[in-house]
Short mmCIF file of N, CA, C and O and ligand atoms in Angstrom, two decimals:
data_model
loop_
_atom_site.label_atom_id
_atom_site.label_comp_id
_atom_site.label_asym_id
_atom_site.label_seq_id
_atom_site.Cartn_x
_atom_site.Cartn_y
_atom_site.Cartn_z
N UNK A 226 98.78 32.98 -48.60
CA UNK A 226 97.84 31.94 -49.06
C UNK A 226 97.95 30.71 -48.16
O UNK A 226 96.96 30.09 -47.77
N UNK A 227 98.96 30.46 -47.92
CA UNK A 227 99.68 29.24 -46.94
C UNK A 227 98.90 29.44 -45.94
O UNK A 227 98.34 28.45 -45.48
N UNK A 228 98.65 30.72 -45.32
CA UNK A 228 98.49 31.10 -44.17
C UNK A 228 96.38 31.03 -44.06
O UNK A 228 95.57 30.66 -43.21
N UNK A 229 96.31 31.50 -45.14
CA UNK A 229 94.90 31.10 -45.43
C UNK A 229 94.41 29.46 -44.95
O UNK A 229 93.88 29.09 -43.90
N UNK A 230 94.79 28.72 -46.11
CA UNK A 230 94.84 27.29 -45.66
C UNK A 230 94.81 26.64 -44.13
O UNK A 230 94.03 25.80 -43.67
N UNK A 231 95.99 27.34 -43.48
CA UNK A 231 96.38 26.66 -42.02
C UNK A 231 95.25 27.21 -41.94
O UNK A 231 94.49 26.29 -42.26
N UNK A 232 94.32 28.52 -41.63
CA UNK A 232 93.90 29.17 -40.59
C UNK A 232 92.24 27.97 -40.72
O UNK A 232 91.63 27.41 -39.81
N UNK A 233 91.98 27.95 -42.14
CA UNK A 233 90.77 27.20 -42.55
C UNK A 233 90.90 26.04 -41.97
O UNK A 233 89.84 25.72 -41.42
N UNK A 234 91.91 25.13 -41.82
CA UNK A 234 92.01 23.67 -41.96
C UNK A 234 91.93 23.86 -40.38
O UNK A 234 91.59 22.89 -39.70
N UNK A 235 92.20 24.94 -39.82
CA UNK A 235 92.40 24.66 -38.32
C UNK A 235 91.16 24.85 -37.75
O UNK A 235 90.94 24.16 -36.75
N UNK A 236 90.03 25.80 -38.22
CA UNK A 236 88.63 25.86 -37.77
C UNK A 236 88.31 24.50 -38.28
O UNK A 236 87.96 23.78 -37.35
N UNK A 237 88.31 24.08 -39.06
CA UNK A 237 87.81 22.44 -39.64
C UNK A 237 87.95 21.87 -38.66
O UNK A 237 86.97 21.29 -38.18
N UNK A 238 89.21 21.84 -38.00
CA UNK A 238 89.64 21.28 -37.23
C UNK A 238 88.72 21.00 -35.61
O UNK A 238 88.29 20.04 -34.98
N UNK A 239 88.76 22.69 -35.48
CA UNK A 239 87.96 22.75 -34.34
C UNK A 239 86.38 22.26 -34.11
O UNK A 239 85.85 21.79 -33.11
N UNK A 240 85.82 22.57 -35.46
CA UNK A 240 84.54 22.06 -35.58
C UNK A 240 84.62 20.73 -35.64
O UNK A 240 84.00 20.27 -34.68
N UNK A 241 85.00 20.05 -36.17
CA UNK A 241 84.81 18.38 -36.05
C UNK A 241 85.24 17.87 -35.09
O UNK A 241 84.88 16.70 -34.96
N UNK A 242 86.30 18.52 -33.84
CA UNK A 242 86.15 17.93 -32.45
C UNK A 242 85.45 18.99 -31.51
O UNK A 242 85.40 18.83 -30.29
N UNK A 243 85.19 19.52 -31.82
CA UNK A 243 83.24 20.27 -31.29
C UNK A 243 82.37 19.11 -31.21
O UNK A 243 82.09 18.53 -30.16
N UNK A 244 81.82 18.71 -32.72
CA UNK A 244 81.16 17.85 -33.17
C UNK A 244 81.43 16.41 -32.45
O UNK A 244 80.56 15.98 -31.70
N UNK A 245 82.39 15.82 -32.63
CA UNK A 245 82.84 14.44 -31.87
C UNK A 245 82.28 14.89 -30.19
O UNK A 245 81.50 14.05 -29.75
N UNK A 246 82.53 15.92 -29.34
CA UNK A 246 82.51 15.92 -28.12
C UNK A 246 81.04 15.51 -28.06
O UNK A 246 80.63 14.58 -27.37
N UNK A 247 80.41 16.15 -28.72
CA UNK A 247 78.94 15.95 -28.66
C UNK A 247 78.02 14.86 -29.39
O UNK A 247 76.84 14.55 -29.55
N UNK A 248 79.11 14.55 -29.66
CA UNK A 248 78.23 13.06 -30.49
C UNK A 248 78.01 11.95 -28.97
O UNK A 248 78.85 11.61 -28.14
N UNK A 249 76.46 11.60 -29.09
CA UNK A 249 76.52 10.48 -27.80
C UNK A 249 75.67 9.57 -28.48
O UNK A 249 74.93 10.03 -29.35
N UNK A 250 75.64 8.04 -28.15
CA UNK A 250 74.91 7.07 -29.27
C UNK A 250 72.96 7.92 -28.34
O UNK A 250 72.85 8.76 -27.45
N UNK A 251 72.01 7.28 -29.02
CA UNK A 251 71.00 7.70 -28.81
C UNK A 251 70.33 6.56 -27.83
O UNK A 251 70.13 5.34 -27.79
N UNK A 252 70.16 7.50 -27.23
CA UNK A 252 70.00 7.13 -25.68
C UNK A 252 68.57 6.89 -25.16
O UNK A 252 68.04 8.00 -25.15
N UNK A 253 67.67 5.93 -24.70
CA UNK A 253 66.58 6.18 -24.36
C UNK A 253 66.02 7.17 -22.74
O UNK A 253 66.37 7.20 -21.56
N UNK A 254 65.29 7.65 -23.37
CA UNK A 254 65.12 8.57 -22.19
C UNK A 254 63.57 8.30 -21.42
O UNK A 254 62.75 8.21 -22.33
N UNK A 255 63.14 8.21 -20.58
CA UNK A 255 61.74 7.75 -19.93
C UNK A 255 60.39 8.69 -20.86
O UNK A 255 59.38 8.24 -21.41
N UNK A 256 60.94 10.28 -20.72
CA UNK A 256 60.62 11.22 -21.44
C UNK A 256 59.65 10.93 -22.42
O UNK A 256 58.57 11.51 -22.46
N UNK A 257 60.10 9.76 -23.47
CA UNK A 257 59.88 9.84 -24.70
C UNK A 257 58.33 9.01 -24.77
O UNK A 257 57.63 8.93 -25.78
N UNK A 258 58.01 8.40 -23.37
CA UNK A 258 56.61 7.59 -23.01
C UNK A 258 55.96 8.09 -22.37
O UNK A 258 56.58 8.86 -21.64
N UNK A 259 54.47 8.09 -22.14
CA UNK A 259 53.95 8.58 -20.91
C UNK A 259 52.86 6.84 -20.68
O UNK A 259 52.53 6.13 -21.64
N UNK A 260 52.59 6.59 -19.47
CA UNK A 260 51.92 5.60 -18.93
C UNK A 260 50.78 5.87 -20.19
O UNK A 260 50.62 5.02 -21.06
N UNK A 261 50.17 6.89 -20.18
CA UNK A 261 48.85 6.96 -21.17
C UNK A 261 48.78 6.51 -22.30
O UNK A 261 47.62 6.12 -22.47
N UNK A 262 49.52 6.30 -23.38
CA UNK A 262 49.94 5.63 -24.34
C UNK A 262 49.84 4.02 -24.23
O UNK A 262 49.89 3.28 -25.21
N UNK A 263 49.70 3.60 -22.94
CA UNK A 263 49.71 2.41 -22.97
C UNK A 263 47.93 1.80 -22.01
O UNK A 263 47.58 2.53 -21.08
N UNK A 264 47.17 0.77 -22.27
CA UNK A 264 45.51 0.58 -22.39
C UNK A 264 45.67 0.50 -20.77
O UNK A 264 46.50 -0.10 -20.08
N UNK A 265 44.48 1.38 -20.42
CA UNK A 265 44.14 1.48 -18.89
C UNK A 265 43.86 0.26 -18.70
O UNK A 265 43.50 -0.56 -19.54
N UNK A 266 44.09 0.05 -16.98
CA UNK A 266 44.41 -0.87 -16.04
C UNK A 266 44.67 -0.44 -14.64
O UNK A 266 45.04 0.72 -14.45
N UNK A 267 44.58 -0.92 -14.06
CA UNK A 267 44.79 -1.56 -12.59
C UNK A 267 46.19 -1.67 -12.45
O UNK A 267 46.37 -2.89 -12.55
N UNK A 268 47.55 -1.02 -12.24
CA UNK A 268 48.65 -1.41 -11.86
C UNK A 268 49.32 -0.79 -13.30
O UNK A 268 50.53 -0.91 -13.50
N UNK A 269 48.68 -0.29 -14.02
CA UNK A 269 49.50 0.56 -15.05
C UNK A 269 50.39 1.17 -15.02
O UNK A 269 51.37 0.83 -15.69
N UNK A 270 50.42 2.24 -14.28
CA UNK A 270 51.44 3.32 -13.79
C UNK A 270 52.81 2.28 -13.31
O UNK A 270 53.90 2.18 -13.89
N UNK A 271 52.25 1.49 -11.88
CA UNK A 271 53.03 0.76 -11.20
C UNK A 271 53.74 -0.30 -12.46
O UNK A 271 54.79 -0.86 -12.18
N UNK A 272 53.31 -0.45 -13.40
CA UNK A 272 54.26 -1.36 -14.48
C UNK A 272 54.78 -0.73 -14.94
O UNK A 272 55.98 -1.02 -14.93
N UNK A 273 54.47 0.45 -15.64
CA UNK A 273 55.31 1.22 -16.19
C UNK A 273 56.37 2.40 -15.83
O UNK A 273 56.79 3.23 -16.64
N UNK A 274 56.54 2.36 -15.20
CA UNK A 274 57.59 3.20 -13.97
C UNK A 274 58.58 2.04 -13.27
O UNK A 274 59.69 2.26 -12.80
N UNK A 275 57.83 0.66 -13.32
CA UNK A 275 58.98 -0.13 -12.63
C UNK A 275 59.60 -0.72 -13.94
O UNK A 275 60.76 -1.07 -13.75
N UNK A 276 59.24 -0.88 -14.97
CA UNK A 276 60.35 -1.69 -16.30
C UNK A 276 60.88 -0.49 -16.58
O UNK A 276 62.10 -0.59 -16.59
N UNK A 277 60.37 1.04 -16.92
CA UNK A 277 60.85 1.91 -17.91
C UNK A 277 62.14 2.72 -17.21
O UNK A 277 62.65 3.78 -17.57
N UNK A 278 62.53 1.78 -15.97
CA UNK A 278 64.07 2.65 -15.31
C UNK A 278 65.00 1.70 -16.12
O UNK A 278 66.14 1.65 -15.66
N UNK A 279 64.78 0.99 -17.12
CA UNK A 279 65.70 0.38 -17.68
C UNK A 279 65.38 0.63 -19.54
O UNK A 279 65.97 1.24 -20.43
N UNK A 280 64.42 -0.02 -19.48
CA UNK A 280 63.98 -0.04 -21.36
C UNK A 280 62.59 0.66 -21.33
O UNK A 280 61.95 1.05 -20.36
N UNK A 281 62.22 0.73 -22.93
CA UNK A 281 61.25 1.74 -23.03
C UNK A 281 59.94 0.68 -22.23
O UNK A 281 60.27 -0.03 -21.29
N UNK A 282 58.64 0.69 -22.68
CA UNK A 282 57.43 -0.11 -22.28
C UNK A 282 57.36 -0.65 -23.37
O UNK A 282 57.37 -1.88 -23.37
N UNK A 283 57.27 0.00 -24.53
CA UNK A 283 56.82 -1.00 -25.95
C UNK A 283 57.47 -2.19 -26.22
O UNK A 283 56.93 -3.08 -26.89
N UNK A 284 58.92 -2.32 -25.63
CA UNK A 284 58.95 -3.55 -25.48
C UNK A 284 58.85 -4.49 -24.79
O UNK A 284 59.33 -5.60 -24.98
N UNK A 285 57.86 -3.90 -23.45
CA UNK A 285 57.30 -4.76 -23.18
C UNK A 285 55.70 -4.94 -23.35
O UNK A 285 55.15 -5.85 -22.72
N UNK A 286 54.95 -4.08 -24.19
CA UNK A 286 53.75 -4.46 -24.07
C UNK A 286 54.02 -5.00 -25.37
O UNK A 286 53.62 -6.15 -25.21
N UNK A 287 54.51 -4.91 -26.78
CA UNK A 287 54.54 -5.57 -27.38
C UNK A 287 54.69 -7.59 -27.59
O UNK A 287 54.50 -8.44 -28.46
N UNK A 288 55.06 -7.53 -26.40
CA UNK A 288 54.89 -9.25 -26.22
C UNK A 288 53.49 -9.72 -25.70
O UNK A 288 52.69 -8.84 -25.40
N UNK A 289 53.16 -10.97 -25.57
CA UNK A 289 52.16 -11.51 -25.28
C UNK A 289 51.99 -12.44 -24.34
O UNK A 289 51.87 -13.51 -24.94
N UNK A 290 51.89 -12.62 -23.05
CA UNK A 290 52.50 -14.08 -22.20
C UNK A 290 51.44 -14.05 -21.39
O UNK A 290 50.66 -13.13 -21.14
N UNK A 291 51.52 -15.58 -20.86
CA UNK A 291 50.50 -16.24 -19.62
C UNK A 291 51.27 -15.35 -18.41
O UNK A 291 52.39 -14.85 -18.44
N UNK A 292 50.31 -15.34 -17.40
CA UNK A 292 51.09 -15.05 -16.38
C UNK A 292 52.17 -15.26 -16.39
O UNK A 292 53.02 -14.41 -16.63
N UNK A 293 52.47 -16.95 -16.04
CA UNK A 293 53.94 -17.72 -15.57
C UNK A 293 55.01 -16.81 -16.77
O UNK A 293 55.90 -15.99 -16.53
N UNK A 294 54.55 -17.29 -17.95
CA UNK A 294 55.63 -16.44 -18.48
C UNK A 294 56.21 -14.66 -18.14
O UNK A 294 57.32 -14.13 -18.23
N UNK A 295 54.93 -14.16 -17.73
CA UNK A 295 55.80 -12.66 -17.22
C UNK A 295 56.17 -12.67 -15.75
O UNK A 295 56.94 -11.89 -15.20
N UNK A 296 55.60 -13.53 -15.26
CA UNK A 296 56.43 -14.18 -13.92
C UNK A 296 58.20 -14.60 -14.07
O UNK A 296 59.05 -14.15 -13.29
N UNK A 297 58.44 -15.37 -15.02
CA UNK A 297 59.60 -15.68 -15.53
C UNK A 297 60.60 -14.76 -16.06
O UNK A 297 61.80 -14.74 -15.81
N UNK A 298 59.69 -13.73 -17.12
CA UNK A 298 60.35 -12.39 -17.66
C UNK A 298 61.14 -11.61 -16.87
O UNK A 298 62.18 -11.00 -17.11
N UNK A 299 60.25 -11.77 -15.57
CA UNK A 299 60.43 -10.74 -14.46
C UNK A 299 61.84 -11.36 -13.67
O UNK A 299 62.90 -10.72 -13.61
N UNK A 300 61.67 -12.44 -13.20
CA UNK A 300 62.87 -13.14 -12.57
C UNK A 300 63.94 -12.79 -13.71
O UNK A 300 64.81 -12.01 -13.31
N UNK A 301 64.02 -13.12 -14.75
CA UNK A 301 65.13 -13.00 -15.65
C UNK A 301 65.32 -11.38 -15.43
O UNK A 301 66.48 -11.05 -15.19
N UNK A 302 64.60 -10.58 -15.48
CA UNK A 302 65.02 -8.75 -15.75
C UNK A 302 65.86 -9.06 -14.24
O UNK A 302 66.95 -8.50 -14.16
N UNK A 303 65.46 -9.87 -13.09
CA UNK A 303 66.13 -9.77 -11.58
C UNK A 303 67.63 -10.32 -11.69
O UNK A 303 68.68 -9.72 -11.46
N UNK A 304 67.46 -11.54 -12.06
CA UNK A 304 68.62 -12.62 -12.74
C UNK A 304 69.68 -12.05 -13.74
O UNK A 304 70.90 -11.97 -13.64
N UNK A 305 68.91 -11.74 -14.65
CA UNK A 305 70.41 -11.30 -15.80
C UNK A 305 70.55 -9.71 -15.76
O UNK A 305 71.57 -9.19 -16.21
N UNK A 306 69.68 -9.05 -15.31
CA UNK A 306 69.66 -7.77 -15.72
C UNK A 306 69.91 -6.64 -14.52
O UNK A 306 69.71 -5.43 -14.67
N UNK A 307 70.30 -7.16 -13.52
CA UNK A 307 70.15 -6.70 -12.38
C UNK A 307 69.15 -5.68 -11.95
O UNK A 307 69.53 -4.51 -11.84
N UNK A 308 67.47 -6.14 -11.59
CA UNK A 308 66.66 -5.60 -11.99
C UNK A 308 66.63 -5.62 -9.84
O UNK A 308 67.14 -6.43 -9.08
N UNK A 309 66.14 -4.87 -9.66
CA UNK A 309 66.06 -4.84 -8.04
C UNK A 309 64.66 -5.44 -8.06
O UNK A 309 63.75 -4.98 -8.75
N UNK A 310 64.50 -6.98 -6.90
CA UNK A 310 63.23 -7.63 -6.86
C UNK A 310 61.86 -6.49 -6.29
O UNK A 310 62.20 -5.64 -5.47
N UNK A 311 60.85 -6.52 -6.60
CA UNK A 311 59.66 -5.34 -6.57
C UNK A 311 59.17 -6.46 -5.54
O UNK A 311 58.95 -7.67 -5.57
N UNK A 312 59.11 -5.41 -4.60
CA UNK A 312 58.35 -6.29 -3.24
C UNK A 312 57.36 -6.42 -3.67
O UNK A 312 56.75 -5.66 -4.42
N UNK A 313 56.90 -7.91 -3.02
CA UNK A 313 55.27 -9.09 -3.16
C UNK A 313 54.39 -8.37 -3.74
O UNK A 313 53.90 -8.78 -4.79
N UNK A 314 54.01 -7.20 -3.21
CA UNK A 314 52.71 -6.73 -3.15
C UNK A 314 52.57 -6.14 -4.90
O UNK A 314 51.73 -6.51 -5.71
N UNK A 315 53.66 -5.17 -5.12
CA UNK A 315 54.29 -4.26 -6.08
C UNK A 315 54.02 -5.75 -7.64
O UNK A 315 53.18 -5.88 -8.53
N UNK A 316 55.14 -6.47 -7.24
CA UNK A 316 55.07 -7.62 -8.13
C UNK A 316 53.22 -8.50 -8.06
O UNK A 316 53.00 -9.31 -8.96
N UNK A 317 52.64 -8.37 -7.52
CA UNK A 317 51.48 -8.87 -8.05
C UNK A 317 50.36 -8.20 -8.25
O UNK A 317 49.21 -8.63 -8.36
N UNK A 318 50.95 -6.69 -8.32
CA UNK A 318 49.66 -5.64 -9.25
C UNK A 318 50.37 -5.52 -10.55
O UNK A 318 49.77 -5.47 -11.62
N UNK A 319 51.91 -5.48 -10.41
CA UNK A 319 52.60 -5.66 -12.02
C UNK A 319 52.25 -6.76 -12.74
O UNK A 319 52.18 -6.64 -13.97
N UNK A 320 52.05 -7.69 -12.30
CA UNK A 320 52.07 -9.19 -12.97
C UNK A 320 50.60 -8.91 -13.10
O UNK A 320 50.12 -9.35 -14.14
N UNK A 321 49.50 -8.08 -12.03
CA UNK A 321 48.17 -8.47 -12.47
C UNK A 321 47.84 -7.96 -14.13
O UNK A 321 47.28 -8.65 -14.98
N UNK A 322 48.29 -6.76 -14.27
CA UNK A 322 48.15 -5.76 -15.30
C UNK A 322 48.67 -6.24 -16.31
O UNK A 322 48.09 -6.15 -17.39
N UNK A 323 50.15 -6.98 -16.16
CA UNK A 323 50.51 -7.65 -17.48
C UNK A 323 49.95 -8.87 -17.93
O UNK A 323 49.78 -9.23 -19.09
N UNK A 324 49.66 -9.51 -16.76
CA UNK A 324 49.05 -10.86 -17.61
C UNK A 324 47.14 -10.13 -18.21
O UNK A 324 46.62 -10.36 -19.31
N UNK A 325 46.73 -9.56 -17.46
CA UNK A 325 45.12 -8.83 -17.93
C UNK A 325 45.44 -8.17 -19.27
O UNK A 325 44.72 -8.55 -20.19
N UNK A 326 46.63 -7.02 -19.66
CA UNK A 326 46.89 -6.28 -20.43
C UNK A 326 47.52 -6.74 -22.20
O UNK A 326 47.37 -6.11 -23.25
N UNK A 327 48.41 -8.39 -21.85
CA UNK A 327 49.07 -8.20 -22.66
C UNK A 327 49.38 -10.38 -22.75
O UNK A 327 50.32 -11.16 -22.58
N UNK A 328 47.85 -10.44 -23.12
CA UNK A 328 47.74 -12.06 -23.03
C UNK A 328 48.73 -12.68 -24.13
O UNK A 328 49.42 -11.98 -24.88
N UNK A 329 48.71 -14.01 -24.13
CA UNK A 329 49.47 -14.31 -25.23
C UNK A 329 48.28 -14.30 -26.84
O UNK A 329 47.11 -14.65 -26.83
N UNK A 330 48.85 -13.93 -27.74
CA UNK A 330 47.93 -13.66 -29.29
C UNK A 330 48.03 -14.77 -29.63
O UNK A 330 49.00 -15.54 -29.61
N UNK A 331 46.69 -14.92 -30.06
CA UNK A 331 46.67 -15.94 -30.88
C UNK A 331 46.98 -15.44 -32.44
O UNK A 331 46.31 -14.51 -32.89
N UNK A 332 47.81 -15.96 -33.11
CA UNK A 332 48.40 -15.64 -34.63
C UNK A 332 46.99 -15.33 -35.21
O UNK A 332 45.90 -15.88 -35.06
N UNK A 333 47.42 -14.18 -35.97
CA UNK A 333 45.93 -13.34 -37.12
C UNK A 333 46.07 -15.00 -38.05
O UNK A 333 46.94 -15.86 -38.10
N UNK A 334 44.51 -14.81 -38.77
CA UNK A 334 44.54 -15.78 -39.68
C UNK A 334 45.71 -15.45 -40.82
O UNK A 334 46.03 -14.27 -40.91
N UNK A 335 46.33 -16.34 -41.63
CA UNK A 335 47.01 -15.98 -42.88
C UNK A 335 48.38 -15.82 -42.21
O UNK A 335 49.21 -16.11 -43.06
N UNK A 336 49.03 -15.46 -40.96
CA UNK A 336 50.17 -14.94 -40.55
C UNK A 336 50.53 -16.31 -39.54
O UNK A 336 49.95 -17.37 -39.31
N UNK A 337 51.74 -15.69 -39.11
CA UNK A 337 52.43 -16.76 -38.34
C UNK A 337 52.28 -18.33 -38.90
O UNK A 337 51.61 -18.68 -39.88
N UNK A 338 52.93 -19.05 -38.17
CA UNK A 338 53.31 -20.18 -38.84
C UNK A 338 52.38 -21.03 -39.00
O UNK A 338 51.54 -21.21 -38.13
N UNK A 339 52.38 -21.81 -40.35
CA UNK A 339 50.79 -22.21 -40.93
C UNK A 339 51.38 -23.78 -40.76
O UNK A 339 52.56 -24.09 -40.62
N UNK A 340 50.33 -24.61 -40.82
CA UNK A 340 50.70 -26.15 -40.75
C UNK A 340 50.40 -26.31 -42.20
O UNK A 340 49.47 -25.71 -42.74
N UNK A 341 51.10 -27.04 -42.74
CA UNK A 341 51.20 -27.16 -44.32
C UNK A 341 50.10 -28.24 -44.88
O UNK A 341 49.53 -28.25 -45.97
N UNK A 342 49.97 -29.23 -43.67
CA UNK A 342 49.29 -30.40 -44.06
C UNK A 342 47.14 -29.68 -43.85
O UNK A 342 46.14 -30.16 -44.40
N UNK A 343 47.20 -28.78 -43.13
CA UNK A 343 45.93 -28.55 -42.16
C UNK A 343 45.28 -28.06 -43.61
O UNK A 343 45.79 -27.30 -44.43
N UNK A 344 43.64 -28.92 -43.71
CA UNK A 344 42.90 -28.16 -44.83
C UNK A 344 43.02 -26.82 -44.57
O UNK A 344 43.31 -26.31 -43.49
N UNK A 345 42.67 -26.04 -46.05
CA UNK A 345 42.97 -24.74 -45.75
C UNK A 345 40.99 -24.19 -45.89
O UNK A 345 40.65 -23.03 -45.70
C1 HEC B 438 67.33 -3.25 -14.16
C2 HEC B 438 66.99 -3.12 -15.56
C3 HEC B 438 65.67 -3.65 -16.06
C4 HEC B 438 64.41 -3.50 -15.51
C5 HEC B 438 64.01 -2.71 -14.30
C6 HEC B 438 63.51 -4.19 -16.41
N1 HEC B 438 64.20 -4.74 -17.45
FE1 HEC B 438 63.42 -5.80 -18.98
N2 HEC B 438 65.21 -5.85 -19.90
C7 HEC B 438 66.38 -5.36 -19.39
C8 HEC B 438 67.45 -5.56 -20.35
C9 HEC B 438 68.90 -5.13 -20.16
C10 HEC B 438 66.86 -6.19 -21.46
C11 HEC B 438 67.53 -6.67 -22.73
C12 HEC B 438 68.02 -5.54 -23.55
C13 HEC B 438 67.02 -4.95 -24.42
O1 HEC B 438 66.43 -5.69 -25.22
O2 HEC B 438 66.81 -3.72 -24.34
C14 HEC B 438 65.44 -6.36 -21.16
C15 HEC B 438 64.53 -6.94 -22.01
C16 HEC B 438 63.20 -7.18 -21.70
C17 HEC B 438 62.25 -7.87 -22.53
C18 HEC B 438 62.52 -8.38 -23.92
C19 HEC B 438 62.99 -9.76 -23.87
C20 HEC B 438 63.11 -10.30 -25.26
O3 HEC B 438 63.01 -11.53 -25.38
O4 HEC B 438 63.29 -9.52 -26.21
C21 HEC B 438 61.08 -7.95 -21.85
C22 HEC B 438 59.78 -8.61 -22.29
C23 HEC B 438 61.28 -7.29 -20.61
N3 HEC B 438 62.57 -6.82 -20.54
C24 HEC B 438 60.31 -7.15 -19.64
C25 HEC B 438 60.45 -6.35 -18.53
C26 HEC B 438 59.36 -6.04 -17.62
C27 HEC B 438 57.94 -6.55 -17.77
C28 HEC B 438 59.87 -5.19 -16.69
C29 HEC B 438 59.13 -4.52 -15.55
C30 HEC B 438 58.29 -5.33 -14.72
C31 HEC B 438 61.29 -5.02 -16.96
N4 HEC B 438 61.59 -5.72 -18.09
C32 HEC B 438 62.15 -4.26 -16.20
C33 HEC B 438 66.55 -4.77 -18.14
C34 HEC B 438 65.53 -4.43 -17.28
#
């Protein structure tokens, strides 16, 4: 019976560092986007192939900015993120597409931050 036990506790054993070897946190993979998913443009592809060697696209089309600001975005991905600078040309069909693609929103009525005093 003893012998039962060891033999069980020892497959337990083996399976849960089976399991651990193969545990990896979840990982983004390019895979999981295709450029098409995101609104035709002029420099589409070229934006999305140059951010998505790092993060997915949705977070970056989900924002909204003036040029200067994805001008700035971009220096910072170079600056903090060690993003390799996209030669002149590269960087101003990316920047054309993002500032055309992904302006800054103006807040839906009812949402974002309301002025308390403003007739309603
Ligand atoms: C070399 C890696 C790298 C590349 C290439 C890169 N980024 Fe990033 N980016 C990061 C990291 C790291 C973060 C912060 C971590 C995160 O939120 O996933 C980030 C975050 C962001 C954010 C979110 C900032 C916020 O306030 O939440 C935006 C917007 C962004 N990147 C835009 C871009 C754009 C646009 C491109 C392509 C033109 C790009 N990135 C390419 C590394 C990169």
């Amino acid at each position: 019976m003893a012998k039962l036990i060891m033999a069980a506790s020892l497959a337990l054993a083996v399976i849960l560092s089976a399991g651990a070897g193969h545990a990896q946190p979840a990982q983004f993979t390019p895979g999981d986007e295709t450029p098409e998913e995101f609104p035709a443009g002029v420099g589409r592809d070229d934006a999305f192939y140059a951010c998505t060697a790092c993060h997915n696209f949705k977070l970056v089309a989900q924002q909204g900015m003036t040029r200067l600001q994805w001008e700035d975005s971009l220096q910072w991905m170079i600056d903090r993120h060690k993003m390799s600078p996209l030669p002149e040309k590269d960087k101003k069909i990316v920047l054309d597409y993002l500032e055309a693609t992904f302006p800054p929103r103006a807040p839906a009525p009812g949402r974002g931050w309301q002025n308390p005093f403003s007739p309603r």
